[in-house]
Coordinates of C-alpha atoms in Angstrom, one line a residue:
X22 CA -29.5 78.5 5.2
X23 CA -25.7 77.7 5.6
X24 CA -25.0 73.9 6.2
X25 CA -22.0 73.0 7.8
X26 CA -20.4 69.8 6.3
X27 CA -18.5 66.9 8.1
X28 CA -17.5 64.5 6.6
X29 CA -17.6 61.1 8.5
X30 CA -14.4 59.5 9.8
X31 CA -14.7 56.1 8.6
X32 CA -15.7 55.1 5.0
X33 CA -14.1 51.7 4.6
X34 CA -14.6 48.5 5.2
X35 CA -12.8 48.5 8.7
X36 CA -16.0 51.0 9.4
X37 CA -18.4 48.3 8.8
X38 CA -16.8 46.6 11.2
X39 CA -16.4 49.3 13.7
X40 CA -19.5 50.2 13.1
X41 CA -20.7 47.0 13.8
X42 CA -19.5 44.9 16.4
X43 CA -21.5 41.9 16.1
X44 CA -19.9 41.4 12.4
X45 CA -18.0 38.0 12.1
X46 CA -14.7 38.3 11.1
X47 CA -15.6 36.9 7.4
X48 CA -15.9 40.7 6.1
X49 CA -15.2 40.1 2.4
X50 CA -17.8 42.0 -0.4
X51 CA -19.5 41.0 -3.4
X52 CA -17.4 43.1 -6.6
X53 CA -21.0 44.0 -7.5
X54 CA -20.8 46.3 -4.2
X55 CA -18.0 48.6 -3.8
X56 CA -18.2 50.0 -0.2
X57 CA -16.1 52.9 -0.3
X58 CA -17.8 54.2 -3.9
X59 CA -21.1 53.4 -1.8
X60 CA -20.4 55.3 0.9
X61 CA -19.0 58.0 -1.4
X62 CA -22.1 58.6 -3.2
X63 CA -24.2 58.2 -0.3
X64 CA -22.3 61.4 0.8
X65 CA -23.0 63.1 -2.2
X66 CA -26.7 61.9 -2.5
X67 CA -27.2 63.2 1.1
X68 CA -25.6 66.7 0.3
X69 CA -27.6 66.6 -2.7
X70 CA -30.9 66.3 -0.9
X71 CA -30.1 68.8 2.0
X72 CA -29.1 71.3 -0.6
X73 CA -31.7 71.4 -2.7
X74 CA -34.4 71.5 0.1
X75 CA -36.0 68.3 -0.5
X76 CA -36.8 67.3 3.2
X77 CA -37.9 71.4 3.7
X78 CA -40.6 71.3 1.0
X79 CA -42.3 68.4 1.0
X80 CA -43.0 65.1 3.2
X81 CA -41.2 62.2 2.1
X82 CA -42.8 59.2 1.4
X83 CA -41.3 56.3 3.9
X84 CA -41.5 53.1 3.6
X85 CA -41.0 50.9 6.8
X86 CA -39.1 54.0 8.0
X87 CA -36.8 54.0 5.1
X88 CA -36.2 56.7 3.4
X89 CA -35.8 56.8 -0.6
X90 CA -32.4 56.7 -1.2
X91 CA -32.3 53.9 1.3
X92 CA -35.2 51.9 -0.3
X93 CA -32.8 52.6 -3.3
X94 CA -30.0 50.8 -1.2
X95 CA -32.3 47.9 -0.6
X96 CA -33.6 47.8 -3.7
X97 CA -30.2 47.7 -5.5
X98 CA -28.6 44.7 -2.6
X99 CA -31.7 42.9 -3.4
X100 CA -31.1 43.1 -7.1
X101 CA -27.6 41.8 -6.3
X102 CA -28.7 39.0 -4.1
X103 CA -30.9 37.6 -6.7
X104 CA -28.8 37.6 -9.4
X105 CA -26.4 35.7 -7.0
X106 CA -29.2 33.4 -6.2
X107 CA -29.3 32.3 -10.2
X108 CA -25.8 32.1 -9.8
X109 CA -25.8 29.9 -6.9
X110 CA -28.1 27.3 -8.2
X111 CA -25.8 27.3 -11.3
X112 CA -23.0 26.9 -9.2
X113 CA -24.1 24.4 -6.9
X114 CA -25.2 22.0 -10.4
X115 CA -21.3 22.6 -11.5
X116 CA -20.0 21.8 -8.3
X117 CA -21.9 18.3 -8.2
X118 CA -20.4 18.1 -11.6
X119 CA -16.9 18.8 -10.4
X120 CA -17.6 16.4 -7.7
X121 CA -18.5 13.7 -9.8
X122 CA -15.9 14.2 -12.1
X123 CA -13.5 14.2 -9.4
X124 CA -14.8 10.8 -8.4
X125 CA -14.9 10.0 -12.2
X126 CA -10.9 10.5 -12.5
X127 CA -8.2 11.9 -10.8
X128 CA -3.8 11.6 -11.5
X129 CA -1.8 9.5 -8.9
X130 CA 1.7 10.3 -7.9
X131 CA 3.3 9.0 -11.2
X132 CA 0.8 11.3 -12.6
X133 CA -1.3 7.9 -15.2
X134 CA -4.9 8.8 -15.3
X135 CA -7.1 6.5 -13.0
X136 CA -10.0 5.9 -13.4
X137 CA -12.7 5.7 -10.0
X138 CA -15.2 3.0 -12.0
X139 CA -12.1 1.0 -14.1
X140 CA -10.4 0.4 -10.6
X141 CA -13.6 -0.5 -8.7
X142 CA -13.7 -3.4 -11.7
X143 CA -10.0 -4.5 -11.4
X144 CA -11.0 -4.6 -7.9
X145 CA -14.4 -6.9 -8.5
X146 CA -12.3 -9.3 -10.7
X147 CA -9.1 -9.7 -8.7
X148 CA -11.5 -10.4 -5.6
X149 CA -13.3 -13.3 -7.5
X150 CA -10.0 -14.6 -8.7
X151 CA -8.8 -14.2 -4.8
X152 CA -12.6 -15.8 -3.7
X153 CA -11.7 -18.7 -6.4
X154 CA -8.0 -19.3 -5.9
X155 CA -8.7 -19.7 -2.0
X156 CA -11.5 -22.2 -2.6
X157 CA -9.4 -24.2 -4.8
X158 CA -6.6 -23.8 -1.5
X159 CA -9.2 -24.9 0.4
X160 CA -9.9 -28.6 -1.6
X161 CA -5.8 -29.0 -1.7
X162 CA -5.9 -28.4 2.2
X163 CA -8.7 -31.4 2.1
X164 CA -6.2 -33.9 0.6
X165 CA -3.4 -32.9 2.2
X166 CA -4.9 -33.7 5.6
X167 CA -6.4 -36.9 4.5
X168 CA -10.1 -35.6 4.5
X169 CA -10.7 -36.4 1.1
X170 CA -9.1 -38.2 -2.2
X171 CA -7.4 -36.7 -5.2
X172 CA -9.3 -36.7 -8.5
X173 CA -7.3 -40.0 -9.6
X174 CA -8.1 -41.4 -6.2
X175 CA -4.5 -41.4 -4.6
X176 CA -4.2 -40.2 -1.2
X177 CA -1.5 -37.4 -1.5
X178 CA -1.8 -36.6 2.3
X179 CA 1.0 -34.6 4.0
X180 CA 2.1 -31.9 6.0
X181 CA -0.3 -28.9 4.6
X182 CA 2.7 -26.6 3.4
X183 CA 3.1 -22.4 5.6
X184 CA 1.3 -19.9 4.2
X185 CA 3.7 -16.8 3.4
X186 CA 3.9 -14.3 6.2
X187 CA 5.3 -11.6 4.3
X188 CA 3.4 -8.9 2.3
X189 CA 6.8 -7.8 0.1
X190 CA 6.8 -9.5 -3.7
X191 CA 10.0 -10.5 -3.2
X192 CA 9.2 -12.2 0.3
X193 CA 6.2 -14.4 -1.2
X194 CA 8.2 -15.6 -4.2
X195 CA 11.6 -16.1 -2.7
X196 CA 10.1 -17.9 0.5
X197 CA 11.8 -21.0 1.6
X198 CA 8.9 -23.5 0.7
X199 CA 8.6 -21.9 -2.8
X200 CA 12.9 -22.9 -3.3
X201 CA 12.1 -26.2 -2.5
X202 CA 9.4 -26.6 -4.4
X203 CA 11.9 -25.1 -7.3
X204 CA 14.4 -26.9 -6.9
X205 CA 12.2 -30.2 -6.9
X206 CA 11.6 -29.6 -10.5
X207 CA 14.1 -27.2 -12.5
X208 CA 16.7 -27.0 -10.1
X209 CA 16.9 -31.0 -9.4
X210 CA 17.2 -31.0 -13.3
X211 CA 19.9 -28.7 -13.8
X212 CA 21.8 -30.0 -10.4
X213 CA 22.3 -33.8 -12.0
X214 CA 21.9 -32.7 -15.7
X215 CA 25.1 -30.9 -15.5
X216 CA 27.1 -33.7 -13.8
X217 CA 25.4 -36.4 -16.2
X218 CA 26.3 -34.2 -19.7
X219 CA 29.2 -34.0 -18.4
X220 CA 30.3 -37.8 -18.6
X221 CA 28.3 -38.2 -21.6
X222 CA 29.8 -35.7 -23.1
X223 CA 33.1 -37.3 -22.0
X224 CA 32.5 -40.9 -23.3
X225 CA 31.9 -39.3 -26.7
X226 CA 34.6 -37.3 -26.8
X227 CA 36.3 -40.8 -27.2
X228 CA 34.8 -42.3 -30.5
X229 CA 34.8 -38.0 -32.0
X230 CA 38.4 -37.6 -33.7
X231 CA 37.4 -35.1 -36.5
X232 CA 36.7 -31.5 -35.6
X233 CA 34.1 -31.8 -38.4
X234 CA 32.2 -33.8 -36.1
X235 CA 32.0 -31.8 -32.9
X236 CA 28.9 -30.3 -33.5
X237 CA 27.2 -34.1 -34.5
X238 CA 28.8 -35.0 -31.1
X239 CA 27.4 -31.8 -29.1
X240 CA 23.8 -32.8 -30.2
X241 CA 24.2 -36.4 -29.8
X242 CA 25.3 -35.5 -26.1
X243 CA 22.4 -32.8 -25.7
X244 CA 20.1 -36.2 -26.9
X245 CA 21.6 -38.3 -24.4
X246 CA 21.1 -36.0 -21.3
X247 CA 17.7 -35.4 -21.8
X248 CA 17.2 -38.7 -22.1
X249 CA 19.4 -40.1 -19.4
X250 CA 18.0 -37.7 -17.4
X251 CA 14.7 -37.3 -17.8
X252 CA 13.6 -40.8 -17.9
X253 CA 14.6 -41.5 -14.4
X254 CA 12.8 -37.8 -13.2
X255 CA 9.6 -39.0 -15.2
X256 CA 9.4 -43.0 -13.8
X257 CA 10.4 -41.3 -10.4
X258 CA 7.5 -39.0 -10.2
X259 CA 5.6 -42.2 -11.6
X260 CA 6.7 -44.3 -9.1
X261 CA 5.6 -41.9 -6.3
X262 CA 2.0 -42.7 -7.5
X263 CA 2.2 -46.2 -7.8
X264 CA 3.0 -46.3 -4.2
X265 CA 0.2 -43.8 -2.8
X266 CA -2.3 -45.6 -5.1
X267 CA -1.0 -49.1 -3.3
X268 CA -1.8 -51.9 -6.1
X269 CA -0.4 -52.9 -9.1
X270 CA -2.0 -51.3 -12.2
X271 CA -0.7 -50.5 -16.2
X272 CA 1.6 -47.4 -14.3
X273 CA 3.5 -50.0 -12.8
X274 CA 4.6 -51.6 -16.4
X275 CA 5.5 -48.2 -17.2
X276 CA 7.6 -47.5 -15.1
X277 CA 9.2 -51.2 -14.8
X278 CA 9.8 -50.6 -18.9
X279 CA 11.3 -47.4 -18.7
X280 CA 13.5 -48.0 -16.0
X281 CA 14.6 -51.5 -18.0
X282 CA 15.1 -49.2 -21.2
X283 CA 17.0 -46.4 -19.2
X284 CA 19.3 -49.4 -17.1
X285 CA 20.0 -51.1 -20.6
X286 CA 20.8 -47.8 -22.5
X287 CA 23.3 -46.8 -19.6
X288 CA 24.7 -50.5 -20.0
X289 CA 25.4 -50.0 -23.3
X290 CA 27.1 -46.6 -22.9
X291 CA 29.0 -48.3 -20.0
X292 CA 30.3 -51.2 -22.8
X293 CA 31.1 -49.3 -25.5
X294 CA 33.2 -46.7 -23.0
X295 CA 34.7 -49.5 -21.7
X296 CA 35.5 -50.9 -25.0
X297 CA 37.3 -47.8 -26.0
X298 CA 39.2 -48.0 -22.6
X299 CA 40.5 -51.5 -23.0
X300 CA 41.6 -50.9 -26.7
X301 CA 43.9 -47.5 -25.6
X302 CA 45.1 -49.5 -22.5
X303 CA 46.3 -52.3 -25.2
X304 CA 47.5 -49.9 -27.6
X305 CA 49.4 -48.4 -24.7
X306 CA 51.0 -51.8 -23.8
X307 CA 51.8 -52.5 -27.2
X308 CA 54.0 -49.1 -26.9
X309 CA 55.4 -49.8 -23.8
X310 CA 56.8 -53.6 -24.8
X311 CA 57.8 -51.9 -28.3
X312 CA 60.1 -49.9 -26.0
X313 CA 60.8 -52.6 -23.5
X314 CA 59.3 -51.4 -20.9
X315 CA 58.2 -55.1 -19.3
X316 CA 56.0 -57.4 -19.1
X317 CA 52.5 -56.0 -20.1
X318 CA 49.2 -55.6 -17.7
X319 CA 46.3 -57.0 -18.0
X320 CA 43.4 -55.2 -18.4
X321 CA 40.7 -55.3 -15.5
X322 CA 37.3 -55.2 -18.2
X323 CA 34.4 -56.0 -15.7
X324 CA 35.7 -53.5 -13.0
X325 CA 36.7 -51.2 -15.6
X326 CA 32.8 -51.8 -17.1
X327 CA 31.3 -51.4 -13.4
X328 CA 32.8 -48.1 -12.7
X329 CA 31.7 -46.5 -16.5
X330 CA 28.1 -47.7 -15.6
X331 CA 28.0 -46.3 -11.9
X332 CA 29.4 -43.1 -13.1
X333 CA 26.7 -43.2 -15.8
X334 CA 23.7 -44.4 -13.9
X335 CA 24.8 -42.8 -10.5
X336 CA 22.9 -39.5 -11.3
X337 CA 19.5 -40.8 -12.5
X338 CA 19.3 -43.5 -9.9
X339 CA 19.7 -40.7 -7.4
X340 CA 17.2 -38.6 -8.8
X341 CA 14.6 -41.2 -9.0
X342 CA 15.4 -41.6 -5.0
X343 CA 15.1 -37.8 -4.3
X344 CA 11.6 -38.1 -6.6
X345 CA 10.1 -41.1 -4.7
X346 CA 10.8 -39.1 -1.1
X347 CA 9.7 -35.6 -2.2
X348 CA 7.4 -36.5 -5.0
X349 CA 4.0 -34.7 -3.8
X350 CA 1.7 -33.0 -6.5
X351 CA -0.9 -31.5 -4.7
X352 CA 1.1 -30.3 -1.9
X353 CA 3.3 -28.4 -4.5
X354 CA -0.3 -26.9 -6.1
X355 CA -0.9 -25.7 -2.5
X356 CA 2.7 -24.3 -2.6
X357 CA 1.3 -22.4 -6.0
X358 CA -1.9 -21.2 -4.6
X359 CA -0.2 -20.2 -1.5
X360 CA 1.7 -18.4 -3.6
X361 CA -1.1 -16.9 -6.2
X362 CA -3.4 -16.1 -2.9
X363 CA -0.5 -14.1 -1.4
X364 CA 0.5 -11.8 -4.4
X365 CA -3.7 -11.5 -5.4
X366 CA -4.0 -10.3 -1.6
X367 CA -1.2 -7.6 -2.8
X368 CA -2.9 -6.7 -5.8
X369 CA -5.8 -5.9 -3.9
X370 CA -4.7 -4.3 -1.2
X371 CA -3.0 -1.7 -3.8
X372 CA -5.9 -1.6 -5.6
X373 CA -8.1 -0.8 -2.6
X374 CA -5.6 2.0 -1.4
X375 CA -5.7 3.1 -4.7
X376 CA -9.7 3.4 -4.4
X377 CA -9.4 5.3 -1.0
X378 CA -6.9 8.2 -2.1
X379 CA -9.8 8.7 -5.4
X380 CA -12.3 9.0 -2.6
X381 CA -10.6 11.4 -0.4
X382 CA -9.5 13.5 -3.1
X383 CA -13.0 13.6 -3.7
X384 CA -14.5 14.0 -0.5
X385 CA -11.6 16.9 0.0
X386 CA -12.9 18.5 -3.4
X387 CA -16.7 18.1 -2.2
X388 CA -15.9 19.8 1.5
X389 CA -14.0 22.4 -1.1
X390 CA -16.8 23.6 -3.0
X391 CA -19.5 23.4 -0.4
X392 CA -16.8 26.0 2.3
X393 CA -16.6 27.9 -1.1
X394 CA -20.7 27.9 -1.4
X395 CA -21.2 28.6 2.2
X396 CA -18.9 31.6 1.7
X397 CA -20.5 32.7 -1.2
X398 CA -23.9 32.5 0.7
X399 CA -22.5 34.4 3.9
X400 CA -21.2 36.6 1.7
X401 CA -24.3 37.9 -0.3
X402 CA -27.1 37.0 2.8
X403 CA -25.2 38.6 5.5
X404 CA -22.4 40.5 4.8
X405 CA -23.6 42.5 1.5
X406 CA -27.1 43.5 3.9
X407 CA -24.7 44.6 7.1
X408 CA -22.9 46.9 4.0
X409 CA -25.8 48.3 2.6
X410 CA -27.4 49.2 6.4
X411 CA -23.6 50.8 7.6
X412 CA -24.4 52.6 3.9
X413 CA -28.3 53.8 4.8
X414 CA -26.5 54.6 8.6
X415 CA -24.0 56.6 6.4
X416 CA -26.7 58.5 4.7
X417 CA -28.3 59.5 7.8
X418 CA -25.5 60.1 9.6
X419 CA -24.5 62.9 7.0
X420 CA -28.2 64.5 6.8
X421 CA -27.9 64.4 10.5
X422 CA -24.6 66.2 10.4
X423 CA -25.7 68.8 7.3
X424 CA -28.8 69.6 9.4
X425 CA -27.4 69.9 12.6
X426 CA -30.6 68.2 13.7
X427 CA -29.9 64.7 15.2
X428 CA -33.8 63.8 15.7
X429 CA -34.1 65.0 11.8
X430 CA -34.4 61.8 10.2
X431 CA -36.8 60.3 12.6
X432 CA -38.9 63.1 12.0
X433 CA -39.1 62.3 8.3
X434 CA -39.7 59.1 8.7
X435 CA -42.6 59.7 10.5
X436 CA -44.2 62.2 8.4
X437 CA -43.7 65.2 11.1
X438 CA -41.4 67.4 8.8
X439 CA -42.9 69.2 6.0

């Protein structure tokens, strides 16, 4: 018998979906199953079975209406889908382990390793210290409105001091009620400190004529500014809670003694600079009459004396009087835990955002893998069985052609060609 051969047209993967219209368009194949090699060697499997008389001599043995080389087919995609099945399971397990790690760690922008369960604790402790920090606001609030007394039992009642509206670092600490607050303390310091060493240093610059003993002179001036200085900030603040407490009590003894002390150590400053005045004014006379310049002047000690202790006192007296007006504790704590509040509420927040880019990177990376496993799955369940049929329909297709018989392979199947 002479066979006339033709080969089919299409015997790539564009045939599958040809061949098959009803194909999504997710056409890609397992490397275990080479199409066009399939469809090659169902070619030559079909040649060799029309050639050698196979389907002349005997009845082949269908199964479902398969025919052996096709239960072959079957047999082998099976094979495949089951070791993809292992592979699967496998794969799933490592993908919940990539997950996990990916919620585990992942690298910010600046590229520092962060860690999913360290930041969750940063964020559990900065919270509590946020939950205890506005409690504490809360008590100050209390006093300041009058609602309840101060731990020493002084009504510190004021104005409750604004709560910063800004979110920038440099907006909560730099906000107008945090500079006065500053400059109550430091910066009233360093405003009359300066002045006041400055005429101290002065009066001693009188009674220091040796070089030698500029440096004794420096440090008794650095002595005498903290002290003329300080003693007037401390009995001011002291004063201030005198005053709130209303009665008379051992504070007030304090203060009375250390405003004497301060008053009578100015005095004497005041004396001996006016001292040293009066004896240059009388060595200048003395000098002037030597050279008969007139009649001398007489030195005016008490105003002279009045003017050295003004100078001297001036800046502590008016720091005790900015101290007894401003002078409020607990609403410069509420300043502070405005403050602390504001930059914890920062922290947070950055923490927090920090928390919600690790769990979107995760989520992204578990959406990831379970598109890749749904691929994977389409890939061997449907795809890899629509190849191996467009192979069988291959096969037959070519014993139909070799034949010339197109009912040929449905009577072989059916056991009516011997």
């Amino acid at each position: 018998m002479k066979f006339t051969f033709r080969r089919a047209r299409t015997t790539g993967i564009e045939a599958l979906v040809q061949r098959n219209s009803d194909l999504p368009a997710f056409t890609e194949l397992p490397p275990e199953f080479d199409l066009s090699l399939e469809l090659k060697a169902a070619e030559a499997k079909a040649r060799v079975d029309v050639e050698s008389g196979a389907y002349d001599v005997t009845v082949v043995e269908a199964v479902d209406g398969q025919l052996p080389y096709e239960q072959e087919i079957d047999a082998k995609i099976d094979r495949i889908r089951s070791e993809e099945e292992v592979r699967r399971i496998l794969a799933e397990a490592e993908g919940e382990h990539f997950v996990l790690h990916a919620l585990e760690s992942t690298e910010d922008e600046d590229g520092r390793k962060l860690s999913h369960t360290r930041l969750e604790l940063q964020a559990a402790h900065l919270e509590a210290d946020l939950a205890a920090a506005e409690a504490s606001r809360a008590e100050l609030g209390q006093i300041l409105r009058g609602e309840k007394p101060a731990a020493d039992d002084t009504d510190w009642s004021a104005t409750e001091p604004p709560a910063p509206t800004s979110e920038r670092y440099l907006g909560i600490v730099l906000r107008p009620e945090r500079l006065k607050l500053w400059f109550k303390t430091v910066g009233l310091l360093i405003v009359f400190g300066v002045p006041e060493g400055y005429v101290l240093t002065w009066i001693l610059g009188v009674f220091i004529h040796n070089d030698d003993d500029r440096w004794l002179g420096a440090s008794l001036a650095a002595m005498l500014i903290v002290f003329m200085v300080m003693v007037p900030y401390v009995c001011g603040t002291r004063l201030v809670g005198c005053k709130r407490r209303g009665y008379a009590n051992r504070l007030d003894r304090i203060v009375f003694l250390g405003t004497a002390l301060w008053a009578v150590f100015g005095a004497g400053l005041a004396l001996a600079r006016t001292d040293a005045s009066r004896q240059d004014f009388e060595t200048q006379q003395l000098e002037r009459a030597a050279d008969g310049g007139g009649a001398p002047e007489q030195f005016h000690f008490w105003f002279a004396f009045v003017l050295w202790l003004v100078a001297i006192l001036a800046v502590g007296i008016a720091m005790m009087f900015i101290k007894v007006l401003t002078h409020n504790p607990v609403r410069g704590d509420a300043v502070k835990a405005d403050t602390t509040i504001a930059l914890l509420r920062r922290r947070v927040g950055k923490v927090r955002t920090a928390l919600t880019a690790v769990a979107n990177h995760a989520d992204f990376k578990r959406r990831m893998v379970a598109k890749q496993l749904e691929a994977r799955k389409h890939m061997y369940d449907v795809v890899l069985v629509r190849a191996g049929t467009h192979v069988k329909r291959h096969y037959r297709d070519t014993l139909i052609t070799m034949m010339g018989d197109p009912a040929f392979t449905t009577g072989v199947t059916s056991g009516e060609v011997a």
